[in-house]
Short mmCIF file of C-alpha atoms and ligand atoms in Angstrom, two decimals:
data_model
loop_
_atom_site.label_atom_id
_atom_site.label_comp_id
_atom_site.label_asym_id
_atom_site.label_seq_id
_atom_site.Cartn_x
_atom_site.Cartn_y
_atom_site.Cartn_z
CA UNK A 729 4.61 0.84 21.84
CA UNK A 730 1.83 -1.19 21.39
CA UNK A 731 0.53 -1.49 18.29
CA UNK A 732 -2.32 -2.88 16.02
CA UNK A 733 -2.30 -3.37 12.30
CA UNK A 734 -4.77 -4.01 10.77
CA UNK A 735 -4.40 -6.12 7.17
CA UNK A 736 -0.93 -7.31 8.76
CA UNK A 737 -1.54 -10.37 6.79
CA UNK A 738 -0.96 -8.75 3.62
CA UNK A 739 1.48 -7.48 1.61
CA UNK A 740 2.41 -3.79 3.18
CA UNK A 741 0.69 -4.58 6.67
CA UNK A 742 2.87 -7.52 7.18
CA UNK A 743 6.18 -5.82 6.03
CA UNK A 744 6.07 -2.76 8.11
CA UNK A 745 4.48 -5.33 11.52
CA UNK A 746 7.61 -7.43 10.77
CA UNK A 747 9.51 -4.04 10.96
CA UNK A 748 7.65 -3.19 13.99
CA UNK A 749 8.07 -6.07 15.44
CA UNK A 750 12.07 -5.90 15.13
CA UNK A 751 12.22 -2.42 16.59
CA UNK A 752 10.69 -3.76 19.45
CA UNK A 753 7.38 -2.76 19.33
CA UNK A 754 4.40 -5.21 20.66
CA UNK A 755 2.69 -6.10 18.02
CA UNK A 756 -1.16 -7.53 17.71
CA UNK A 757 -2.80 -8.54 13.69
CA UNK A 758 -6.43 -8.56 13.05
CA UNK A 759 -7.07 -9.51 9.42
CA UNK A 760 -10.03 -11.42 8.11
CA UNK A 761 -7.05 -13.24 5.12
CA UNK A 762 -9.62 -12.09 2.23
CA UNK A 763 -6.89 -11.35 0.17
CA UNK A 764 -3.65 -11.75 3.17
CA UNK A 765 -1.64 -14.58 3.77
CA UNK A 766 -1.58 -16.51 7.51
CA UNK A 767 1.83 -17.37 5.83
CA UNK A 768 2.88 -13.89 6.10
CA UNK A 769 2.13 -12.92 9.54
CA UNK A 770 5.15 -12.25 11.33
CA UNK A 771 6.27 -14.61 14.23
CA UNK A 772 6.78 -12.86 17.71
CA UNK A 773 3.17 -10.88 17.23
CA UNK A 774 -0.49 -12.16 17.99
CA UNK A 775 -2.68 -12.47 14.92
CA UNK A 776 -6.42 -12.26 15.48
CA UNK A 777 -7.92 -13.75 12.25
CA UNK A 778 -11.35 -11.82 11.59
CA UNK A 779 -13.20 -9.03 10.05
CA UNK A 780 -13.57 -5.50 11.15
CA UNK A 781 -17.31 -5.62 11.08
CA UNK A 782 -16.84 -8.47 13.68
CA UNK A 783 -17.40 -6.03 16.27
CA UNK A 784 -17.40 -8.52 19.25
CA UNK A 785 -14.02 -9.42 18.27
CA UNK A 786 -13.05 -5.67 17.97
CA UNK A 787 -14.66 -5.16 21.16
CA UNK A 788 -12.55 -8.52 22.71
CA UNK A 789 -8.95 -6.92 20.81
CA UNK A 790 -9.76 -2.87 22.29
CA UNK A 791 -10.34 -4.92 25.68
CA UNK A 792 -6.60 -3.29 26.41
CA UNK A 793 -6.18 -0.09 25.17
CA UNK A 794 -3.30 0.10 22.03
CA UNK A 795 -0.64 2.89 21.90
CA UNK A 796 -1.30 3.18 18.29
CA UNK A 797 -3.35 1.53 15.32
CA UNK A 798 -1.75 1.12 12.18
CA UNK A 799 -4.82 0.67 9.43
CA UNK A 800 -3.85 -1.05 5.78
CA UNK A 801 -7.16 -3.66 5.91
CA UNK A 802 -9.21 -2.80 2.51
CA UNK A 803 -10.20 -3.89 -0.38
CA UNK A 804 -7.61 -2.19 -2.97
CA UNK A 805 -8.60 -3.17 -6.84
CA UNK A 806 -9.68 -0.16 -9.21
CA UNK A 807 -11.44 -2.57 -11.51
CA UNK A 808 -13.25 -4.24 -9.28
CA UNK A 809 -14.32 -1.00 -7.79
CA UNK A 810 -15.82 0.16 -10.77
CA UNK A 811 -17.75 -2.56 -11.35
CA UNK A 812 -18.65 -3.63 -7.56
CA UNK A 813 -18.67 -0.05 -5.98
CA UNK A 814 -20.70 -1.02 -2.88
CA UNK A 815 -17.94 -3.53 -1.66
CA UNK A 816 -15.66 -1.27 -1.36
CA UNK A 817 -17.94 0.98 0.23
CA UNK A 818 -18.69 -1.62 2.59
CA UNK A 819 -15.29 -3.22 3.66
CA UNK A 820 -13.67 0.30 3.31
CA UNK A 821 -15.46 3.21 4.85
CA UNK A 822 -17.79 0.42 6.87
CA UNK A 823 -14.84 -1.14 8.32
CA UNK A 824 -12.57 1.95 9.00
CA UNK A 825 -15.86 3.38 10.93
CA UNK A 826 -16.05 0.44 13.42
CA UNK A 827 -12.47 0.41 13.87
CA UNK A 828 -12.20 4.25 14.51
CA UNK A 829 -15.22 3.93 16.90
CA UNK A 830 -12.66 1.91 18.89
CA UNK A 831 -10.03 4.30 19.05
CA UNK A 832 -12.26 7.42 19.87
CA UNK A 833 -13.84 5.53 22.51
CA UNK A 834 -10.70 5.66 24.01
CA UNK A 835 -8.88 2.23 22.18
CA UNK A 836 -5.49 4.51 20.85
CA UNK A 837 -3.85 7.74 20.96
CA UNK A 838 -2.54 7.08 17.42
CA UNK A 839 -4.15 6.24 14.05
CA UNK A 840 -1.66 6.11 11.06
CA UNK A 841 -3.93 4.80 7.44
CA UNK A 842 -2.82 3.70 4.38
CA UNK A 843 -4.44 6.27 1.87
CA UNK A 844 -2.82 6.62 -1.66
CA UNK A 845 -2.34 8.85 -4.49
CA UNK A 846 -5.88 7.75 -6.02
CA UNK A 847 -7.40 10.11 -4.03
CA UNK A 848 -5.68 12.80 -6.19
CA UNK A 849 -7.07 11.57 -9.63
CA UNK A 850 -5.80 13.39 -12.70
CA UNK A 851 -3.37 16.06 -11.59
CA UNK A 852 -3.68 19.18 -12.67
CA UNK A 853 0.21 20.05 -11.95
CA UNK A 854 3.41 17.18 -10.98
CA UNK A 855 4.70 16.29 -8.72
CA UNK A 856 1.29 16.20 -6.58
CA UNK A 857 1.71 18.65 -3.74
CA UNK A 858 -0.33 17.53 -0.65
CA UNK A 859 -1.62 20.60 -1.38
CA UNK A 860 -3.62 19.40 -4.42
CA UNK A 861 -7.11 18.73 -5.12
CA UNK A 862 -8.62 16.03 -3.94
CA UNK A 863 -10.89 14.12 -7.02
CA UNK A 864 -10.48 11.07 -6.99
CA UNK A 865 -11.38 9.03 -10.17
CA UNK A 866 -12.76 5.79 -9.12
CA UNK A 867 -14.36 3.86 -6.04
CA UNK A 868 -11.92 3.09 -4.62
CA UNK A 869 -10.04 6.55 -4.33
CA UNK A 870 -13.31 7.73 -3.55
CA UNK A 871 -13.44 5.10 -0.35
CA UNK A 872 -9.77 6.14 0.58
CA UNK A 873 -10.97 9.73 0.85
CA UNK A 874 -14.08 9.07 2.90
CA UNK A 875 -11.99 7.25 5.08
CA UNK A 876 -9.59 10.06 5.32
CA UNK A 877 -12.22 12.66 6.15
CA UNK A 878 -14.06 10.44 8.61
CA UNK A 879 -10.69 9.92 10.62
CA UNK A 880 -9.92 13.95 10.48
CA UNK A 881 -12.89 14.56 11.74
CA UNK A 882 -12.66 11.76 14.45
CA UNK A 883 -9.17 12.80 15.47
CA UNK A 884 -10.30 16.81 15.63
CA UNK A 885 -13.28 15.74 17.81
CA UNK A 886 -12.05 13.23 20.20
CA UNK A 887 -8.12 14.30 20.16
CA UNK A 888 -6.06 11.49 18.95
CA UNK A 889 -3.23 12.17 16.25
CA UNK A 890 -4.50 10.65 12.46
CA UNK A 891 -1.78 10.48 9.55
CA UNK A 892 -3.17 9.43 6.48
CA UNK A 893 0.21 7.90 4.34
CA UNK A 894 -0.73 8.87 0.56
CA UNK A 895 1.52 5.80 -1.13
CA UNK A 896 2.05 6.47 -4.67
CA UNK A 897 3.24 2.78 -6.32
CA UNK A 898 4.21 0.20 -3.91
CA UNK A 899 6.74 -2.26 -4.63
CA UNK A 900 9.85 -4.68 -4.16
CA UNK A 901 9.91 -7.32 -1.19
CA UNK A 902 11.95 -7.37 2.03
CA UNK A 903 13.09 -10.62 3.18
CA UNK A 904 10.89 -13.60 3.32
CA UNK A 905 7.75 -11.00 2.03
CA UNK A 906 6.38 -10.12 -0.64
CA UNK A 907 3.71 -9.20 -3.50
CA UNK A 908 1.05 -12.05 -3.45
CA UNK A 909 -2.29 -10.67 -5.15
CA UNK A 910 -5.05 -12.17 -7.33
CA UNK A 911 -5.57 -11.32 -9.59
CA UNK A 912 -2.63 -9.66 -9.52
CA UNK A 913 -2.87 -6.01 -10.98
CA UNK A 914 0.08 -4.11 -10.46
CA UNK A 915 3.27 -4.05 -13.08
CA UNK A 916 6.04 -5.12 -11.71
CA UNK A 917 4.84 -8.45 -9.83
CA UNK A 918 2.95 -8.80 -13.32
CA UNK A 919 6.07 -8.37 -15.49
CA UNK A 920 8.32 -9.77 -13.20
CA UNK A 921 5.92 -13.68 -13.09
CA UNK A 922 5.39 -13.17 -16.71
CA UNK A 923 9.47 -13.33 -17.15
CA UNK A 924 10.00 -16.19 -14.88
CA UNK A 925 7.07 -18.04 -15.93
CA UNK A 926 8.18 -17.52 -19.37
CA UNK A 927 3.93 -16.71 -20.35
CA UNK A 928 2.83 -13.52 -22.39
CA UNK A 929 0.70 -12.31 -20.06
CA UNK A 930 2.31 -8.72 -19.99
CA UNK A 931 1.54 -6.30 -21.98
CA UNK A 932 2.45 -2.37 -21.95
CA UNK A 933 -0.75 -0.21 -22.22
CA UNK A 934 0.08 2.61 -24.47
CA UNK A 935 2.97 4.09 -25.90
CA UNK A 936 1.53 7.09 -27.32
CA UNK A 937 2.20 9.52 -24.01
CA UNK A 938 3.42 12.57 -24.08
CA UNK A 939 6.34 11.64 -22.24
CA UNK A 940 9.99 10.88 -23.65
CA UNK A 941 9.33 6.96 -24.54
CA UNK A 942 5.61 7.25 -25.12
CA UNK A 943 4.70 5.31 -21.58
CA UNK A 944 3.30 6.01 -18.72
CA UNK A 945 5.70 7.20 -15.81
CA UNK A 946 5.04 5.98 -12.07
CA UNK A 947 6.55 7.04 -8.83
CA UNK A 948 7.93 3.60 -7.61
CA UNK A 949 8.15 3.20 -3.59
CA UNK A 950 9.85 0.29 -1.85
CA UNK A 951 7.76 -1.92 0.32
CA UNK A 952 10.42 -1.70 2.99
CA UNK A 953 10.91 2.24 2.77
CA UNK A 954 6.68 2.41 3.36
CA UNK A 955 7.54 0.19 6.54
CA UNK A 956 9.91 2.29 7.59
CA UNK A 957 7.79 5.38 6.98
CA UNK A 958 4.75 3.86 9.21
CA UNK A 959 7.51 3.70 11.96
CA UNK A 960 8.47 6.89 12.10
CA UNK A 961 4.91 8.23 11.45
CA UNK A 962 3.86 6.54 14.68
CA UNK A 963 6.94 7.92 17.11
CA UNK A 964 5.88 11.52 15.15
CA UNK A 965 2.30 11.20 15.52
CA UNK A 966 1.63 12.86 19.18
CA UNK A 967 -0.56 16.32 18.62
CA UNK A 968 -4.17 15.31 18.31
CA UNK A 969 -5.63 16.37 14.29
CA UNK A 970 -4.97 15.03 11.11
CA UNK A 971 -1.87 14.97 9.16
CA UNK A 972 -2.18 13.80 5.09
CA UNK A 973 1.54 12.67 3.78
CA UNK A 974 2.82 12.03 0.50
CA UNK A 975 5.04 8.65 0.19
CA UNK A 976 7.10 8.48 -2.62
CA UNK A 977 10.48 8.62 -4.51
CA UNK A 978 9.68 12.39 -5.91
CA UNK A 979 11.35 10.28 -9.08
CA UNK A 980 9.08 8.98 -12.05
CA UNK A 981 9.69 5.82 -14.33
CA UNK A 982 8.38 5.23 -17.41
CA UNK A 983 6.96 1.30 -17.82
CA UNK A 984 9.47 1.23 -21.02
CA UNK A 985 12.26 1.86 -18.23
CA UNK A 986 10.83 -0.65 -15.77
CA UNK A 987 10.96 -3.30 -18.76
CA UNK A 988 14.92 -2.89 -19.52
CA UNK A 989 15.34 -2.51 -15.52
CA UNK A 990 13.95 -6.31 -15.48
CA UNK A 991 15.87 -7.43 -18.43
CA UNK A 992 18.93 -6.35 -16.39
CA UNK A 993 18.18 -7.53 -13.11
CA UNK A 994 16.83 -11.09 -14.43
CA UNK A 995 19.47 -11.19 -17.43
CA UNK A 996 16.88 -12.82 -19.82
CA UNK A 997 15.17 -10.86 -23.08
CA UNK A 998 12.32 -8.96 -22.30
CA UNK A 999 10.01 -7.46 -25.67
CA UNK A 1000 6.15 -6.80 -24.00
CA UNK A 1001 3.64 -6.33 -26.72
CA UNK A 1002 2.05 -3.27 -26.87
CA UNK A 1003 -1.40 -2.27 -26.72
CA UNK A 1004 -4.09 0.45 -26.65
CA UNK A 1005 -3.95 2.99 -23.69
CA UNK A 1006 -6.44 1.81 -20.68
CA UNK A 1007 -8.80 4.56 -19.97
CA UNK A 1008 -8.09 6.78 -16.72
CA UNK A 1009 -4.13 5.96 -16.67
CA UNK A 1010 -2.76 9.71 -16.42
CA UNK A 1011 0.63 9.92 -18.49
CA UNK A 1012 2.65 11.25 -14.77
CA UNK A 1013 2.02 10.62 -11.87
CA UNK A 1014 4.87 11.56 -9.16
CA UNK A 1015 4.88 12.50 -5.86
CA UNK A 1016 6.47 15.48 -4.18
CA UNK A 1017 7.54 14.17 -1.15
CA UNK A 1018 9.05 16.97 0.93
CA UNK A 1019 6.72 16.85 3.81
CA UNK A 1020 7.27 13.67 4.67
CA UNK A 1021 10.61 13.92 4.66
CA UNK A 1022 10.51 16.99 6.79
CA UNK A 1023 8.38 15.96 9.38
CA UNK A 1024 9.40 12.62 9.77
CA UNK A 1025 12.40 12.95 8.73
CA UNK A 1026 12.01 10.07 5.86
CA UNK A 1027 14.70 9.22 3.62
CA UNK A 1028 13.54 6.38 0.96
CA UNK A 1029 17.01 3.89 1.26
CA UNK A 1030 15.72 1.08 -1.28
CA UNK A 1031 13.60 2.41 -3.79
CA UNK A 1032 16.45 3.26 -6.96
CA UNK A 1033 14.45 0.73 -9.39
CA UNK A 1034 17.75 -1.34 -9.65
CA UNK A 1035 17.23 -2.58 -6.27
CA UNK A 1036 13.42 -2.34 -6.24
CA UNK A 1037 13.16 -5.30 -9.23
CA UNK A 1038 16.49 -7.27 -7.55
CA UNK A 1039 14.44 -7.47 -4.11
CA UNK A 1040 11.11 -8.01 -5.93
CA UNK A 1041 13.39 -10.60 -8.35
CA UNK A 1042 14.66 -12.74 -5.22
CA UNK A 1043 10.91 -13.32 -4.03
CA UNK A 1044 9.39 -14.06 -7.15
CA UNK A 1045 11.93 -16.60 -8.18
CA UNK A 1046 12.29 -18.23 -4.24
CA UNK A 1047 8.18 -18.37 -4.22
CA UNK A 1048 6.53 -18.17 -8.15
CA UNK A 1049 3.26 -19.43 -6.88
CA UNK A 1050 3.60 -17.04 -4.05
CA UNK A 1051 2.76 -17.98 -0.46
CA UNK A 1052 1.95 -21.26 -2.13
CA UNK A 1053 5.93 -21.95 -2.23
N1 NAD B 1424 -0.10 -1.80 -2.95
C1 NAD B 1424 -0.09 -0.51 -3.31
O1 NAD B 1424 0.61 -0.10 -4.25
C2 NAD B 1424 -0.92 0.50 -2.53
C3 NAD B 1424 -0.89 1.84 -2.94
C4 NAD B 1424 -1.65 2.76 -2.22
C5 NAD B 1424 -2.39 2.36 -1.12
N2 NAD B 1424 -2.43 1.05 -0.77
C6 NAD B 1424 -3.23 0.65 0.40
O2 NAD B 1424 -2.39 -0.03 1.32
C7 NAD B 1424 -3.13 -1.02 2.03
C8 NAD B 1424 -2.41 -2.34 1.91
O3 NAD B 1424 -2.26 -2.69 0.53
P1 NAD B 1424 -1.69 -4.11 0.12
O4 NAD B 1424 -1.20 -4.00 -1.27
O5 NAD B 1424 -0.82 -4.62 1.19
O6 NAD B 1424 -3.07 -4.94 0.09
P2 NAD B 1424 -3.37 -6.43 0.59
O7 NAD B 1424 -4.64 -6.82 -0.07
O8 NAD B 1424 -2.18 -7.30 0.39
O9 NAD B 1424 -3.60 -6.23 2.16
C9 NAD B 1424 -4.84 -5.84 2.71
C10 NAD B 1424 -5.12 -6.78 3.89
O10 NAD B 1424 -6.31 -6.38 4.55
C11 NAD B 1424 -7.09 -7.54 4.84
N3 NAD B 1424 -8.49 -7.10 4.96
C12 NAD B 1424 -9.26 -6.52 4.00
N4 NAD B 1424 -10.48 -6.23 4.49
C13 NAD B 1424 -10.47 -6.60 5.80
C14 NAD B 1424 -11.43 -6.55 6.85
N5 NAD B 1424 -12.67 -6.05 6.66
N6 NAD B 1424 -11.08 -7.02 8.06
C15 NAD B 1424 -9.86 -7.54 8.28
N7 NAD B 1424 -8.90 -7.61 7.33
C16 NAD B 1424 -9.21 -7.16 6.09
C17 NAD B 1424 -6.79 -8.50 3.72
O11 NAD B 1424 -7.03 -9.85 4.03
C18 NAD B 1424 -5.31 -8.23 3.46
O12 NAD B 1424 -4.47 -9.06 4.25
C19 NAD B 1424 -4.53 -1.00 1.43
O13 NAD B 1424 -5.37 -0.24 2.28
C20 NAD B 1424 -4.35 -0.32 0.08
O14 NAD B 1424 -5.52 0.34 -0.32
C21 NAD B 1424 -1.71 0.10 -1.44
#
C-alpha cells in the first residue's frame, strides 16, 4: 500500500513507518518536528517536513491519491493542556480537520488515528470496555475525542474506513527508536534516565491506592506491538464507517512493580521517594482488549514488562541525551 503517517518523526509514528516500511509498504512522512526527530525518520520513505495547517503542502502531498493515512501528529501533554487548552485545540482537532478534508475529497480509502484511553477518563468499571463512556478528563482527551467524532462522521458521510487505536500506556523501543520527549512526562523513560543518569528526579506519586502496593496500576503496551497493530488495522480497515479499538496488554502494573522491574533489568538499586497523589491519576486503569484482538487478530508479542524496560533499557543507555546521541 501506500501510505502516509503523519507525526512519523516521532516516537510511535516513526516505529510503526519503520515497520511499514519493512513489510513493504510505500511509505511518505509529513511532520512539522515540533516535538519529532528528523533523526528518527526511517530511511527508504519520503519525509515532507511541515505542518498540517500548511495546506498548500497538504494539497502538493494528496497531489497522488494514498491507499491509507496513518494519523499520530498532535500535541500529546495533559499538563500543558490544562493550562494551554487552545493549542491543543488548534494543532489537534484544527489539524486532523485539514488532513481529513484531504482524504474525503478523495486523498485515501483508509484513515487509522492514534486516540487513547484519555478519552475514557475515570472508569466507572475495569478493564475499560470499548463499550464505556466516553468523558474524558482533560484537553487533551477532550481533543482526541473531537477528533474521533469528526472522522466517524467523515468516514459515514463520504465512505472511507476510520479506526480510531485507543492506546492505553505506550512504551519500550524497537531497534534504533525510541522515547525522546521534553519534557519528558511519562514513567518509564522518566525512571529509566533518572537510573542511568544517577539524578533524583523520580518520584512515585502516591502510595495510598486502593490497590495491593498502594500505587497506581497502568496497562503497559510495547511501542513495537502498537506498530504492529497499525499494520494490521490498515490490511483490516476496508468497509467504509468507523471502528474505535482498545490497544493494550488487558494486564495492569502497579508503578511499585515497574520500579523493581528496572532494578532487575538495569541491576543497580532503585528506592524513588514518595510523594502526594497528583490529582486526576485514577488508581486502575486497564484495557480490555478483546476486540482488537478479534478483529485484527492482534496478539501483543513484547509487552511482558521484563522485556518492555530491557528494550526501553538498551535505548536509553545507547542514546541518554536521546536523538542527541
Ligand atoms: N505515547 C503514548 O503513550 C500515547 C498514548 C496514547 C495516545 N498517544 C497518541 O499517539 C500519537 C503519537 O504519540 P507520540 O508519543 O509518538 O508523540 P510524539 O510527540 O513523539 O509524536 C507526535 C509527532 O507529531 C508531530 N506533529 C505534531 N503536530 C503536528 C502538525 N500540526 N503537523 C505535523 N506534525 C505534527 C510532532 O513533531 C511529532 O513528531 C499522538 O497523537 C498521541 O496523542 C500516545
Amino acid at each position: 500500500m501506500r501510505v502516509l503517517v503523519t507525526g512519523g518523526a516521532g516516537y510511535i509514528g516513526s516505529t510503526t513507518a519503520a515497520v511499514l516500511r519493512d513489510q513493504g509498504h510505500e511509505v511518505e512522512i509529513i511532520d512539522d518536528l515540533s516535538t519529532g526527530h528528523r533523526r528518527a525518520v526511517p530511511d527508504g520513505t519520503t519525509f515532507h517536513e511541515g505542518s498540517l495547517h500548511d495546506r498548500q503542502l497538504l494539497d502538493a502531498v494528496f497531489a497522488r491519491p494514498f491507499d491509507a493515512v496513518v494519523h499520530f501528529a498532535a500535541h500529546s501533554l495533559v499538563g500543558e493542556s490544562v493550562d494551554r487548552p487552545l493549542k491543543y485545540w488548534r494543532n489537534n482537532v484544527g489539524g486532523t480537520l485539514t488532513l481529513l478534508e484531504r482524504v474525503a475529497w478523495g486523498g485515501a480509502k483508509r484513515f487509522v488515528f492514534s486516540s487513547t484511553a484519555a478519552v475514557y477518563g475515570e472508569p466507572d468499571e475495569v478493564p475499560i470496555t470499548e463499550e464505556a463512556a466516553l468523558r474524558p478528563v482533560n484537553p487533551y482527551g477532550k481533543t482526541k475525542l473531537a477528533m474521533e467524532s469528526a472522522m466517524a462522521d467523515a468516514a459515514t458521510a463520504t465512505g472511507f474506513a476510520a479506526v480510531a487505536l485507543r492506546y492505553f500506556n505506550a512504551a519500550g523501543a524497537w531497534k534504533r527508536r525510541g522515547e525522546d520527549h521534553e519534557p519528558e512526562t511519562h514513567l518509564i523513560p522518566r525512571l529509566l534516565r533518572s537510573i542511568l543518569l544517577r539524578e533524583e528526579t523520580f518520584a512515585v506519586f502516591g502510595d495510598d491506592y486502593p490497590t495491593p502496593d498502594g500505587t497506581c496500576i497502568r496497562d503497559y503496551i510495547h511501542v513495537r506491538d502498537l506498530a504492529e497493530a497499525h499494520a494490521l488495522a490498515l490490511a483490516w480497515a476496508s468497509e467504509p464507517g468507523f471502528t474505535a479499538l482498545n490497544l493494550g496488554t488487558g494486564t495492569g502494573h502497579s508503578v511499585r512493580e515497574i520500579v523493581a522491574t528496572a532494578a532487575e533489568v538495569t541491576g543497580r538499586d532503585v528506592d524513588p521517594p514518595v510523594q502526594p497523589r497528583r490529582p486526576g491519576d485514577p488508581a486502575r486503569l486497564v484495557a480490555a482488549n478483546d476486540r482488537a484482538r478479534e478483529l485484527l487478530g492482534w496478539q501483543p508479542e513484547r509487552s511482558d514488562v521484563g522485556t518492555l524496560l530491557a528494550d526501553a533499557w538498551a535505548w536509553h543507555r545507547d542514546h541518554p541525551r536521546g536523538y542527541a546521541d
